[in-house]
mmCIF file of C-alpha atoms in Angstrom:
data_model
loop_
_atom_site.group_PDB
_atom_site.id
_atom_site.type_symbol
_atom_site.label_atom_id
_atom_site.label_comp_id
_atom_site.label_asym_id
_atom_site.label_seq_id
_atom_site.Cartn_x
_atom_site.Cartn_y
_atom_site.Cartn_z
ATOM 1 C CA UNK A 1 25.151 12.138 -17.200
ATOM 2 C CA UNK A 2 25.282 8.424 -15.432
ATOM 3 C CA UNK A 3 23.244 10.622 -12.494
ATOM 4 C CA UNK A 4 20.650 11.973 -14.617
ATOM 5 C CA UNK A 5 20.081 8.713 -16.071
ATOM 6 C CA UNK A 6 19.751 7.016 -13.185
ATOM 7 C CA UNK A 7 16.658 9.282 -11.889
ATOM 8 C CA UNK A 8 14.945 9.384 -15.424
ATOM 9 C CA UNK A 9 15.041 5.782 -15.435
ATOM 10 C CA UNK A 10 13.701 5.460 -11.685
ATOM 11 C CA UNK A 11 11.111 8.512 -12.502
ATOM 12 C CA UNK A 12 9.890 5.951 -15.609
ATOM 13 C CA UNK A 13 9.946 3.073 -13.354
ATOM 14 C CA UNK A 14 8.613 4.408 -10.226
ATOM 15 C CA UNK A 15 6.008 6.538 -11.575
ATOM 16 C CA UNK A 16 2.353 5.248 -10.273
ATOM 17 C CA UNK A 17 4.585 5.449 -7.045
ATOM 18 C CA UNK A 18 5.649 8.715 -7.392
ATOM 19 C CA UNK A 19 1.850 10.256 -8.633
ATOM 20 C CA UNK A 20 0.775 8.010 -5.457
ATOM 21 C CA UNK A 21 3.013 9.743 -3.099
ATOM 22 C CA UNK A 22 2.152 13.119 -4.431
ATOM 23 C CA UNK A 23 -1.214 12.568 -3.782
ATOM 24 C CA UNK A 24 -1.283 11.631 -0.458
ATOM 25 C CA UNK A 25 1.029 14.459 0.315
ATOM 26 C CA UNK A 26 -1.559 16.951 -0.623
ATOM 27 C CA UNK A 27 -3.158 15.884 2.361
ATOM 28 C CA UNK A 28 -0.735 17.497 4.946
ATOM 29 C CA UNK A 29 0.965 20.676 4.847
ATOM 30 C CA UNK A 30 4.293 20.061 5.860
ATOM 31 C CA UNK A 31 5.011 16.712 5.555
ATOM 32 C CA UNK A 32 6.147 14.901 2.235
ATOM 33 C CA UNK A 33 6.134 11.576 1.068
ATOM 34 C CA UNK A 34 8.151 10.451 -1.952
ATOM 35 C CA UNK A 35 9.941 7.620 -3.924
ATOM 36 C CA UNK A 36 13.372 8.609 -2.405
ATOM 37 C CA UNK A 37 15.280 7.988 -5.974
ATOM 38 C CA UNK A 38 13.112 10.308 -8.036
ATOM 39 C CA UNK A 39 12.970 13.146 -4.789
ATOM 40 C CA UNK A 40 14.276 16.427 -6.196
ATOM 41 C CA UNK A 41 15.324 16.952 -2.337
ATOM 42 C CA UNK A 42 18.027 14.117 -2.447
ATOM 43 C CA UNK A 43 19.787 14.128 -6.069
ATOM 44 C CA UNK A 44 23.474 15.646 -5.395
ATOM 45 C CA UNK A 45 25.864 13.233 -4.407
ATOM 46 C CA UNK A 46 26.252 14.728 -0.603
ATOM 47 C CA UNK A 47 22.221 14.020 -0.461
ATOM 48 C CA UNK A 48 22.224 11.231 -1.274
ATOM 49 C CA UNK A 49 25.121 10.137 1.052
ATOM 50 C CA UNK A 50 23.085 11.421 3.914
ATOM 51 C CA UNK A 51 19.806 10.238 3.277
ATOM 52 C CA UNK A 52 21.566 7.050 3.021
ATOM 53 C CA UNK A 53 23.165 7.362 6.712
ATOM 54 C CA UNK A 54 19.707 9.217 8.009
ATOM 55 C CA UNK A 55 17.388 5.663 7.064
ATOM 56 C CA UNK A 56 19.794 3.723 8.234
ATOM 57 C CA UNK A 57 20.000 5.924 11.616
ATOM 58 C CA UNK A 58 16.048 6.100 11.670
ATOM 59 C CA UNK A 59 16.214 2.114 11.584
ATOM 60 C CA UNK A 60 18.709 1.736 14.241
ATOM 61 C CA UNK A 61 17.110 4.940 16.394
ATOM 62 C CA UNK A 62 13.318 3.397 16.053
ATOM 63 C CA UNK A 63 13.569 -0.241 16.040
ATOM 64 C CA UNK A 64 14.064 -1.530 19.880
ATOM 65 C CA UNK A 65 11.714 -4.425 19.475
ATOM 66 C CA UNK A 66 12.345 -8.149 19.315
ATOM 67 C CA UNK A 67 15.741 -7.799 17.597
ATOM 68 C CA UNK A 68 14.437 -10.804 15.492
ATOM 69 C CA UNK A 69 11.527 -9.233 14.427
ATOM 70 C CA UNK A 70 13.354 -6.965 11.792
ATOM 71 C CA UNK A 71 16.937 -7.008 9.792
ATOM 72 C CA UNK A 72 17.710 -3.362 11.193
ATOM 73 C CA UNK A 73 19.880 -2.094 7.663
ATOM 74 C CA UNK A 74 23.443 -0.602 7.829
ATOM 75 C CA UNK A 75 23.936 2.367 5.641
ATOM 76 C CA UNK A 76 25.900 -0.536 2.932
ATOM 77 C CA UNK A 77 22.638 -2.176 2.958
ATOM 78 C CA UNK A 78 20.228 0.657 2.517
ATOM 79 C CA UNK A 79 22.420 2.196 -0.133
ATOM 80 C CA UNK A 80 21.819 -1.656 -2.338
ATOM 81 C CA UNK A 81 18.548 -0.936 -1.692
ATOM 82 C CA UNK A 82 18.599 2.199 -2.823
ATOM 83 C CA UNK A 83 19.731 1.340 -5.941
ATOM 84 C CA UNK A 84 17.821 -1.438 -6.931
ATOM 85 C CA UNK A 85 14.317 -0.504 -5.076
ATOM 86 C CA UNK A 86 11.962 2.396 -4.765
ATOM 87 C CA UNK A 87 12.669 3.292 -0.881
ATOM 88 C CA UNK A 88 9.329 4.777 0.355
ATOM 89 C CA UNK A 89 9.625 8.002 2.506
ATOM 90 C CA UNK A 90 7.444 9.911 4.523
ATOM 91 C CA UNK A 91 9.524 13.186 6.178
ATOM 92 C CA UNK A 92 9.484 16.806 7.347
ATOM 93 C CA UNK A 93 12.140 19.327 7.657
ATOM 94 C CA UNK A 94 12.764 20.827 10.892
ATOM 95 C CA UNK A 95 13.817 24.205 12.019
ATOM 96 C CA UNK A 96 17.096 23.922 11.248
ATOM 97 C CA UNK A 97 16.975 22.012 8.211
ATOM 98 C CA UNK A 98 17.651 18.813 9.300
ATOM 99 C CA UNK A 99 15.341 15.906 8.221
ATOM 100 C CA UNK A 100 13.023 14.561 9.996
ATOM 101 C CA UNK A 101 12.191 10.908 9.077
ATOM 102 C CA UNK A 102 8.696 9.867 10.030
ATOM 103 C CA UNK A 103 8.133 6.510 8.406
ATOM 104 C CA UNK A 104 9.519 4.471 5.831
ATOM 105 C CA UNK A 105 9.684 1.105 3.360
ATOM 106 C CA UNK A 106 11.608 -0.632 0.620
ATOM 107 C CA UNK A 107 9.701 -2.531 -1.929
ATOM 108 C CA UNK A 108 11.739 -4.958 -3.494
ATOM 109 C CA UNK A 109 10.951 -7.096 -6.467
ATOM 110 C CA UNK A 110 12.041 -10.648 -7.598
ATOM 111 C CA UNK A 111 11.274 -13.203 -10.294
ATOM 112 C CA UNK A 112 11.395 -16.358 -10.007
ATOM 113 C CA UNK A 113 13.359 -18.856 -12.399
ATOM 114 C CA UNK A 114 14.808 -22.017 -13.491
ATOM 115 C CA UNK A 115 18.444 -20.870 -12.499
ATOM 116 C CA UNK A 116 17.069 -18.185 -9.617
ATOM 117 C CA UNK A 117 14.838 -18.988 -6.955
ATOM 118 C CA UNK A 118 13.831 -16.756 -3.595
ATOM 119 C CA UNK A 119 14.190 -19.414 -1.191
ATOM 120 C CA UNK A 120 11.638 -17.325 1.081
ATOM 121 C CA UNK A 121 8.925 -17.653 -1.462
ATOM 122 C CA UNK A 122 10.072 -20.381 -3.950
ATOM 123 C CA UNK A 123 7.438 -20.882 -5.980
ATOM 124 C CA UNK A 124 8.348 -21.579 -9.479
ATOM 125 C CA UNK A 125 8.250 -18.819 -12.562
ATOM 126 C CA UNK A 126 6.636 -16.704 -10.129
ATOM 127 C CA UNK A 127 7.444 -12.742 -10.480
ATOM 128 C CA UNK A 128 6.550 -11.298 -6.780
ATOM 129 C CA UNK A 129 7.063 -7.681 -5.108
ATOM 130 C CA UNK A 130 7.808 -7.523 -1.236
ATOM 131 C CA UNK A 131 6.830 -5.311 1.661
ATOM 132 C CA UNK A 132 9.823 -4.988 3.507
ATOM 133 C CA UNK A 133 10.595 -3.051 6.344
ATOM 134 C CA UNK A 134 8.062 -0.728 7.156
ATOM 135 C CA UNK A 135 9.080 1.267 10.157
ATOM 136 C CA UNK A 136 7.660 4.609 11.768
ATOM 137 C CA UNK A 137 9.123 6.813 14.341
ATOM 138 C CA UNK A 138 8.443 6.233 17.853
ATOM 139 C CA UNK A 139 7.129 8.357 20.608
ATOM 140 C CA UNK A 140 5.935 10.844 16.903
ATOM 141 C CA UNK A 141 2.248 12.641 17.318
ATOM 142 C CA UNK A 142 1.699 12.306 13.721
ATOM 143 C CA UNK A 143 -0.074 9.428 13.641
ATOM 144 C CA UNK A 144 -1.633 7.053 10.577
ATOM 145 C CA UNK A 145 2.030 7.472 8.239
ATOM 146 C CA UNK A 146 2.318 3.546 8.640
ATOM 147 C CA UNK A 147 -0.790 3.649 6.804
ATOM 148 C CA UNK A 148 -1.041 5.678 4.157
ATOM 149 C CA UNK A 149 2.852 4.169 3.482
ATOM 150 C CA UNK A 150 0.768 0.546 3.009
ATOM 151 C CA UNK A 151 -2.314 2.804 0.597
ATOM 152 C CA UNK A 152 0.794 3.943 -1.333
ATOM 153 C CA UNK A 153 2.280 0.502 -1.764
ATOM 154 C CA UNK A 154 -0.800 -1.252 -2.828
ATOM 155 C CA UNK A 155 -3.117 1.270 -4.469
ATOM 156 C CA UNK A 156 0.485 1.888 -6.897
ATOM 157 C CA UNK A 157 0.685 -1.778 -7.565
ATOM 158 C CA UNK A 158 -2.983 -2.559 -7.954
ATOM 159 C CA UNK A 159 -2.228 -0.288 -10.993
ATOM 160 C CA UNK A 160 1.013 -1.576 -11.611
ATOM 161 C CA UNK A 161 -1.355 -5.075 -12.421
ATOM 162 C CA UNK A 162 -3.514 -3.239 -14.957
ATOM 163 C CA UNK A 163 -0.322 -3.624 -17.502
ATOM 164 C CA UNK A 164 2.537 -5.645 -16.030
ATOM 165 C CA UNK A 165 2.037 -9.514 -16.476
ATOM 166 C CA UNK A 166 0.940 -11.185 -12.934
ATOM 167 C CA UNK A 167 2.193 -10.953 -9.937
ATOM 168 C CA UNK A 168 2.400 -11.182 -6.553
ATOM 169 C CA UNK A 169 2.427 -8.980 -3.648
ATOM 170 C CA UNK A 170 3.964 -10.356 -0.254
ATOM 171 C CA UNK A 171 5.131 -9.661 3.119
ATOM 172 C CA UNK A 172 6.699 -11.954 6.023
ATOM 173 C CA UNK A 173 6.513 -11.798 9.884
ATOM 174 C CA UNK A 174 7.945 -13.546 12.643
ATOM 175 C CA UNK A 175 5.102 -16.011 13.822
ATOM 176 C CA UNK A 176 5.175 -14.054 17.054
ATOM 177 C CA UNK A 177 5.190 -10.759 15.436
ATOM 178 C CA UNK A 178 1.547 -9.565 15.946
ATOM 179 C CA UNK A 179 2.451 -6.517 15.801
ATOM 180 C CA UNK A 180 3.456 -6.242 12.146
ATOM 181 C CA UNK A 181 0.468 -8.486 11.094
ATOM 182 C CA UNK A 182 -1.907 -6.488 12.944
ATOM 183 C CA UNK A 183 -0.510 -3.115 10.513
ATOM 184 C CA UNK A 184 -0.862 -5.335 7.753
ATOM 185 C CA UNK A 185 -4.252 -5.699 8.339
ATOM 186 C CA UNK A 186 -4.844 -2.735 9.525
ATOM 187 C CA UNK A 187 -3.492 -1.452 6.135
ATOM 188 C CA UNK A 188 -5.701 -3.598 4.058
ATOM 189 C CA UNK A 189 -8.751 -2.148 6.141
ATOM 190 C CA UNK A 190 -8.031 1.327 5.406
ATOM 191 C CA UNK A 191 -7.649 0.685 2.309
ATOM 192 C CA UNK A 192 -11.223 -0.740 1.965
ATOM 193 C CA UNK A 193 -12.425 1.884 3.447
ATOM 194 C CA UNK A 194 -10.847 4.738 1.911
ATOM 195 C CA UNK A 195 -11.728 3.302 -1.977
ATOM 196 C CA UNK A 196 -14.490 0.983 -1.321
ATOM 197 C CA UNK A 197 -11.774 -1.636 -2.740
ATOM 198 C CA UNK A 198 -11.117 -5.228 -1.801
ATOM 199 C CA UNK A 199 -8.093 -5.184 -0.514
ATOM 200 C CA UNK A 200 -7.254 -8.444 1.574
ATOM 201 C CA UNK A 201 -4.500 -9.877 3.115
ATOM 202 C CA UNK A 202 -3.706 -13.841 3.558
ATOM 203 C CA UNK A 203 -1.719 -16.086 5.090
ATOM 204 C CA UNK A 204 -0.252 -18.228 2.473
ATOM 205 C CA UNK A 205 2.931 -19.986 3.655
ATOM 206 C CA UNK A 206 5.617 -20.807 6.399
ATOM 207 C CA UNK A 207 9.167 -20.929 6.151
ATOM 208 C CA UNK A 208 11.803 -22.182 8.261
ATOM 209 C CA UNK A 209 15.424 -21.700 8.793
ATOM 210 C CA UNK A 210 17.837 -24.670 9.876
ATOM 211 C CA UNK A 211 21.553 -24.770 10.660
ATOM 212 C CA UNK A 212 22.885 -28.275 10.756
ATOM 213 C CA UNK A 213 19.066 -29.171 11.307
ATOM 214 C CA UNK A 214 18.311 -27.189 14.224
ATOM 215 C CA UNK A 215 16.010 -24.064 13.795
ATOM 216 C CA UNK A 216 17.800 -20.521 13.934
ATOM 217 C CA UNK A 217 14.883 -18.455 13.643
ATOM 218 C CA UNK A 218 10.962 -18.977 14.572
ATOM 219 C CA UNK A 219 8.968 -19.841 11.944
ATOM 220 C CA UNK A 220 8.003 -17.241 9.502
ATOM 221 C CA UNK A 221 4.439 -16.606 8.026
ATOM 222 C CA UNK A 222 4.594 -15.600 4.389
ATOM 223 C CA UNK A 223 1.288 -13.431 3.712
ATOM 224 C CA UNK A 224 -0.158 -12.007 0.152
ATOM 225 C CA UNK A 225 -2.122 -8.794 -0.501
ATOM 226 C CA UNK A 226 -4.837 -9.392 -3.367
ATOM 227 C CA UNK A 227 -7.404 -7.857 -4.457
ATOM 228 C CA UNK A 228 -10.400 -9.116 -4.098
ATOM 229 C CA UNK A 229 -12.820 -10.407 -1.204
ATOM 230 C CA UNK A 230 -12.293 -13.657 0.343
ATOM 231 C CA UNK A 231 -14.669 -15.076 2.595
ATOM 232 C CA UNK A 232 -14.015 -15.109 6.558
ATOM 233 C CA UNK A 233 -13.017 -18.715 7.414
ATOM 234 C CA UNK A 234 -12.806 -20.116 10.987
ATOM 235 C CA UNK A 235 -10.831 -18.105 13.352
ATOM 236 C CA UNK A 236 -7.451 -19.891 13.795
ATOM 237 C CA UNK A 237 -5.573 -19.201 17.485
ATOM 238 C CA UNK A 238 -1.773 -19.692 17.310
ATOM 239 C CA UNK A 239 -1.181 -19.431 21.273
ATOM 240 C CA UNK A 240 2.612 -20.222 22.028
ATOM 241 C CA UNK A 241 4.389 -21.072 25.246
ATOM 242 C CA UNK A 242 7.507 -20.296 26.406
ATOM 243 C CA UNK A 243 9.876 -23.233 26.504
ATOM 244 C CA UNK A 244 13.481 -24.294 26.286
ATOM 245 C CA UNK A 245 13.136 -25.485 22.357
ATOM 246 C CA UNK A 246 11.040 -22.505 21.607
ATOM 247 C CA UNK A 247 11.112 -22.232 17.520
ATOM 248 C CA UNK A 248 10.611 -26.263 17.716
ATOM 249 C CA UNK A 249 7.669 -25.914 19.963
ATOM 250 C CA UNK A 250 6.581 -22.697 17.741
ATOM 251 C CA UNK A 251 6.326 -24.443 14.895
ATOM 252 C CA UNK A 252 4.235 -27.486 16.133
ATOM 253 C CA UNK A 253 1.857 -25.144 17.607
ATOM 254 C CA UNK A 254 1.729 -23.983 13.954
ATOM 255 C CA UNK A 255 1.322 -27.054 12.458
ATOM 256 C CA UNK A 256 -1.546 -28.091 15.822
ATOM 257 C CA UNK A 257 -3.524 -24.443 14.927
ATOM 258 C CA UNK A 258 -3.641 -25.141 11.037
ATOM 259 C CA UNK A 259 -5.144 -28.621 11.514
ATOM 260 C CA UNK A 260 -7.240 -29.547 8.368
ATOM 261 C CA UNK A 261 -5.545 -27.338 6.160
ATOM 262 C CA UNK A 262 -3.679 -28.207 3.095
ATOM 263 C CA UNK A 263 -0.071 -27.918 3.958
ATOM 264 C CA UNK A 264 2.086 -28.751 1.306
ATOM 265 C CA UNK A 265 5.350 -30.661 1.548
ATOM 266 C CA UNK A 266 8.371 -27.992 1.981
ATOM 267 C CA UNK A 267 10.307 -26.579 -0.982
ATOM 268 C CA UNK A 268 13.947 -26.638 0.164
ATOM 269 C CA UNK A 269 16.901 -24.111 -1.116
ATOM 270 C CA UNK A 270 20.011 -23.285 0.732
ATOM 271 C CA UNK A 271 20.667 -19.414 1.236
ATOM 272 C CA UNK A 272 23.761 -18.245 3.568
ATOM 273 C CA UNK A 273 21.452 -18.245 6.460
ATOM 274 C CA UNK A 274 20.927 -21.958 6.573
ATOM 275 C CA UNK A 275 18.738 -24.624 4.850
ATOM 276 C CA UNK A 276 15.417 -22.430 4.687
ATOM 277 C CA UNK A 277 11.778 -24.324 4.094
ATOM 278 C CA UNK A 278 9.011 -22.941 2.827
ATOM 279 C CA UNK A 279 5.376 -24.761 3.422
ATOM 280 C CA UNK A 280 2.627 -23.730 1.191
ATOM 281 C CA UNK A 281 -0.590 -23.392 2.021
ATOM 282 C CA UNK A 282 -2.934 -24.354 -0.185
ATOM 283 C CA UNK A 283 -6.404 -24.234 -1.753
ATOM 284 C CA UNK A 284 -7.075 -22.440 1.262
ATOM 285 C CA UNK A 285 -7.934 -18.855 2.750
ATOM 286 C CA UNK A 286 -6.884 -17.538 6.041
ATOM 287 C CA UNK A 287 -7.308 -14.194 5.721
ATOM 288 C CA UNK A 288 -6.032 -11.850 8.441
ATOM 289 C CA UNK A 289 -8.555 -10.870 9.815
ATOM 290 C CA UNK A 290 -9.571 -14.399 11.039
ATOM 291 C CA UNK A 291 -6.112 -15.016 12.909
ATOM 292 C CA UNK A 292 -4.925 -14.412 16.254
ATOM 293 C CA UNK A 293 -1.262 -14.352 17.693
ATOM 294 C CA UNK A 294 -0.934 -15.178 21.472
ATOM 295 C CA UNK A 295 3.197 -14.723 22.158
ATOM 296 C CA UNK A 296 2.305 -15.046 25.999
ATOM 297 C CA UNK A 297 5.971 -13.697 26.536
ATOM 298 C CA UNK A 298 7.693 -15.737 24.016
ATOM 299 C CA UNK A 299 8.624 -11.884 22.400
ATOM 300 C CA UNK A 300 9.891 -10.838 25.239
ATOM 301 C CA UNK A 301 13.455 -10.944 26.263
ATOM 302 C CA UNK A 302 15.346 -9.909 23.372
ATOM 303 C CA UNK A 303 14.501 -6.307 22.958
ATOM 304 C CA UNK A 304 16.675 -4.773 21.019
ATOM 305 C CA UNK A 305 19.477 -1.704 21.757
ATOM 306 C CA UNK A 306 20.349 0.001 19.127
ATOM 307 C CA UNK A 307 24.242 0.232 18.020
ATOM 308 C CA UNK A 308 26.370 3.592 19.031
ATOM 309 C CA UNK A 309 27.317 5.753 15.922
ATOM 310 C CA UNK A 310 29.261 8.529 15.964
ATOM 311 C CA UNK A 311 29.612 10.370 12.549
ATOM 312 C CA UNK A 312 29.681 14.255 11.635
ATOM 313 C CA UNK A 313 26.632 15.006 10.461
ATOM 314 C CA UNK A 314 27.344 17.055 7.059
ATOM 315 C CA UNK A 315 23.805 18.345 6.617
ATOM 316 C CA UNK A 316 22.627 19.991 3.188
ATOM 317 C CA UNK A 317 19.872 21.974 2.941
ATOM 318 C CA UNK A 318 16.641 21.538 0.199
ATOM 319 C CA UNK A 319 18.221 21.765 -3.550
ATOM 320 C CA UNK A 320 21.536 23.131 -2.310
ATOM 321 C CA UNK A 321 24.383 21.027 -4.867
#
């Protein structure tokens, strides 16, 4: 009963998701993408055990980037998110039933209050959902699922806005990470394209990390899907140099590239990573298309390898309790 409850309540939740997924799954033949909780594929216990292990796996087997780039999830981790997030899944079944995971996201949501406060995007009585972790496989031929994982995101929540009060919609990258801010934008695009829509992303905020007042982590750009046009503003260049206090230099470079915009004075909360500071940007547009990340190397060096796991794989077919 406590099962079936649990996926009517997700199905409820989750639904401009789920009609979203179904409809871009129309467009292939043999390749689904789904709100993981509200699946039909994954609602016995043993399914949902190893869809749990398989996205963690497919974040261990397909992340070998800047280890700092991305929090790669254990299954303990996944499995929270699975029950507190819509996990976003594009897959395929293979000849021998097995999955095959070809892309993947969590969107997680937060609010903002006098007693609670994201220290990653503090800003007060704020209700904000987050982009987090969107990962494809490597080396695949089926190309574009990063994509039409970002039109499912924000095409679901541009109608989630129509009758939830406001919010915002977020993501975070490593200041290096071009990468991930180049899909971002790339997402947006597509999106205008596809529905004629303004969809734009932004660069609206930095945040630190300090231990004992040293940096642990490069800076952090906080961005924000909305939806409507901005207009281009100058092109801002954040070209960084490899040096022995590299997050310190990072973040001066930041500071050098963003001259004449309204910074405002950090917002400081303690989380278990450190003392974490986030700078708001403000009265201001730098949309993503008018940035460019130079790394000249600084991303290079700490690739990362993913960990050895040995488990028997007990595999269960489609439907099969």
């Amino acid at each position: 009963m406590k099962k079936t409850k649990f996926f009517a309540r997700c199905h409820r939740s989750y639904q401009n998701l789920v009609e979203m997924c179904d409809k871009i799954t129309e467009e292939y033949s043999d390749i689904k993408f789904s709100v993981v909780q509200c699946d039909t594929n994954f609602q016995s216990p043993i399914q949902i055990i190893n869809l749990v292990k398989d996205i963690s796996d497919f974040y261990n087997e397909n992340w070998l980037g800047n280890a700092d780039y991305l929090h790669v999830p254990d299954a303990k981790k996944v499995l929270e998110n699975y029950l507190n997030y819509p996990i976003i899944m594009a897959y395929r079944y293979n000849e021998d039933g097995e999955i095959d995971i070809l892309g993947v996201s969590t969107l997680k949501y937060y609010q903002n209050t006098a007693t609670e406060v994201n220290p990653y995007y503090p800003i007060p009585n704020k209700r904000f959902f987050e982009i987090t972790g969107i990962l494809t496989k490597r080396d695949s031929n089926i190309k574009n699922i990063g994509k039409k994982i970002y039109e499912i995101l924000i095409k679901s929540l541009e109608e989630y806005q129509k009758i939830l009060p406001e919010f915002d919609v977020i993501f975070v990258a490593d200041c290096r990470n071009y990468m991930s801010l180049n899909g971002a934008r790339g997402g947006a695009k597509y999106i205008r394209e596809q529905y004629n829509d303004d969809a734009f992303g932004r660069i609206i905020g930095i945040y630190t990390v300090r231990n004992n007042g040293v940096l642990v982590e490069a800076p952090t750009f906080v961005a924000k899907f909305e939806f409507q046009r901005y207009a281009l503003g100058p092109s801002v260049i954040c070209e960084y140099k490899d040096c022995p206090d590299l997050f310190e230099e990072m973040l001066i470079t930041i500071r050098k590239s963003l001259d004449g915009y309204d910074i405002a004075a950090g917002i400081k909360n303690m989380d278990d990573c450190g003392e974490v500071t986030y700078y708001e940007i403000c009265n201001s547009c730098i949309n993503l298309d008018d940035i460019t990340i130079l790394p000249n190397g600084t991303e290079l060096g700490n690739d990362r390898i993913p960990h050895p796991r040995i488990r028997k794989r007990v595999r269960v077919r489609v439907n099969n309790e």
